[in-house]
Amino acid sequence: MECPRLLPSTHLALLIFLIPLTLAADLFFDFRCISQPGNYTPNSPYQANLNSIFSQLISPNTDFNYGFYNLSAGENPDQVYSTALCRGDRTQDVCMSCLNETIARLKQNCPMNKEAIGWHENCTVRYANRNMFGEMEYTPQSPKPSTGENASNPDQFNQALDQLLSNLSATVVTFASLQLVTYN
Ligand SMILES: *[C@@H]1O[C@H](CO)[C@@H](O)[C@H](O)[C@H]1NC(C)=O
Ligand SMILES: *[C@@H]1O[C@H](CO)[C@@H](O)[C@H](O)[C@H]1NC(C)=O
Ligand SMILES: *[C@@H]1O[C@H](CO)[C@@H](O)[C@H](O)[C@H]1NC(C)=O
Ligand SMILES: *[C@@H]1O[C@H](CO)[C@@H](O)[C@H](O)[C@H]1NC(C)=O
Ligand SMILES: *[C@@H]1O[C@H](CO)[C@@H](O)[C@H](O)[C@H]1NC(C)=O
């Protein structure tokens, strides 16, 4: 039952990827540093565990697994949990280079935060000092309104959008079940 529990956050990430497609390249990156869990200290075990996760994420030896990663390193209270996801239509090389860049930007923008999330055009990276694997979490979010035209009939637009997204969720569930059958 591991796989279905992972779906909600995968689905959420998928939606997040669909939205920024129309924006300029330098607008693709966004991040949140979560201050509530506090900061780690330099050269602490937490930092070492985080760095170990970073190296695994950018290593070609880590199982590509369709671009989905759930990694954990260390022991309580210094245990680090991380999830990362690449766009399904990107190659492993593009995925790794996106993870590398997103990690670099998170290091720069959230230098000591125990918890942070970064969104890029081709991938997303998240880490925390708590186990968030398979949890449905609506925040943090990065909404990106398009700069284009507004829908002329918002009700009709939202109805079509609901249907598209619900069709999409059904497709994701079906695909995930197939993978479970085929590969587990
Ligand atoms: C990652 O997810 C897989 C599949 O759900 C699970 O078997 C594995 O134990 C998870 N890894 C960690 C570090 O929790
Ligand atoms: C990863 O990012 C670092 C820092 O931005 C850069 O120096 C390095 O060349 C990148 N490595 C790869 C494999 O892209
Ligand atoms: C995302 O991947 C595509 C290739 O699949 C690449 O052309 C594009 O530059 C990448 N985006 C960023 C921000 O690196
Ligand atoms: C779209 O609607 C919003 C809210 O009503 C408005 O502020 C914005 O100017 C509109 N944008 C365009 C491109 O018409
Ligand atoms: C959603 O699926 C239904 C049933 O397969 C189909 O008739 C409809 O056109 C789909 N709608 C969208 C927006 O994809």
Tab-separated table of N, CA and C in Angstrom, residues 20 22-31 105 119-121 142 144-145 147:
chain	number	residue	atom	x	y	z
A	20	PRO	N	3.517	26.852	-14.323
A	20	PRO	CA	4.485	27.895	-14.714
A	20	PRO	C	4.982	27.814	-16.148
A	22	THR	N	4.254	28.907	-18.909
A	22	THR	CA	4.220	30.066	-19.790
A	22	THR	C	5.158	31.193	-19.337
A	23	LEU	N	5.864	30.971	-18.230
A	23	LEU	CA	6.684	32.062	-17.702
A	23	LEU	C	8.105	32.041	-18.266
A	24	ALA	N	8.773	33.168	-18.163
A	24	ALA	CA	10.145	33.261	-18.660
A	24	ALA	C	11.081	32.414	-17.800
A	25	ALA	N	12.218	31.992	-18.383
A	25	ALA	CA	13.111	31.029	-17.736
A	25	ALA	C	13.566	31.461	-16.346
A	26	ASP	N	13.886	32.736	-16.153
A	26	ASP	CA	14.406	33.151	-14.854
A	26	ASP	C	13.313	33.236	-13.802
A	27	LEU	N	12.058	33.098	-14.234
A	27	LEU	CA	10.958	33.096	-13.270
A	27	LEU	C	10.607	31.676	-12.830
A	28	PHE	N	11.281	30.676	-13.407
A	28	PHE	CA	10.912	29.299	-13.106
A	28	PHE	C	11.207	28.892	-11.678
A	29	PHE	N	12.249	29.437	-11.093
A	29	PHE	CA	12.628	28.967	-9.762
A	29	PHE	C	11.850	29.691	-8.678
A	30	ASP	N	11.357	28.920	-7.722
A	30	ASP	CA	10.727	29.503	-6.543
A	30	ASP	C	11.044	28.597	-5.361
A	31	PHE	N	10.977	29.137	-4.180
A	31	PHE	CA	11.355	28.340	-3.009
A	31	PHE	C	10.661	28.868	-1.768
A	105	ARG	N	20.563	26.364	-5.340
A	105	ARG	CA	19.778	27.559	-5.009
A	105	ARG	C	19.162	27.476	-3.618
A	119	TRP	N	11.118	24.803	-6.220
A	119	TRP	CA	10.477	24.390	-7.477
A	119	TRP	C	11.293	24.948	-8.638
A	120	HIS	N	11.540	24.096	-9.620
A	120	HIS	CA	12.226	24.570	-10.817
A	120	HIS	C	11.421	24.116	-12.030
A	121	GLU	N	11.857	24.518	-13.211
A	121	GLU	CA	11.054	24.150	-14.383
A	121	GLU	C	10.912	22.639	-14.525
A	142	SER	N	3.331	27.433	-4.502
A	142	SER	CA	3.902	28.511	-5.300
A	142	SER	C	2.967	28.796	-6.463
A	144	LYS	N	1.384	30.588	-9.567
A	144	LYS	CA	1.935	31.463	-10.609
A	144	LYS	C	0.835	31.835	-11.586
A	145	PRO	N	0.140	32.956	-11.353
A	145	PRO	CA	-0.899	33.354	-12.307
A	145	PRO	C	-0.264	33.691	-13.652
A	147	THR	N	0.268	35.647	-17.153
A	147	THR	CA	0.138	37.066	-17.453
A	147	THR	C	-0.755	37.274	-18.673
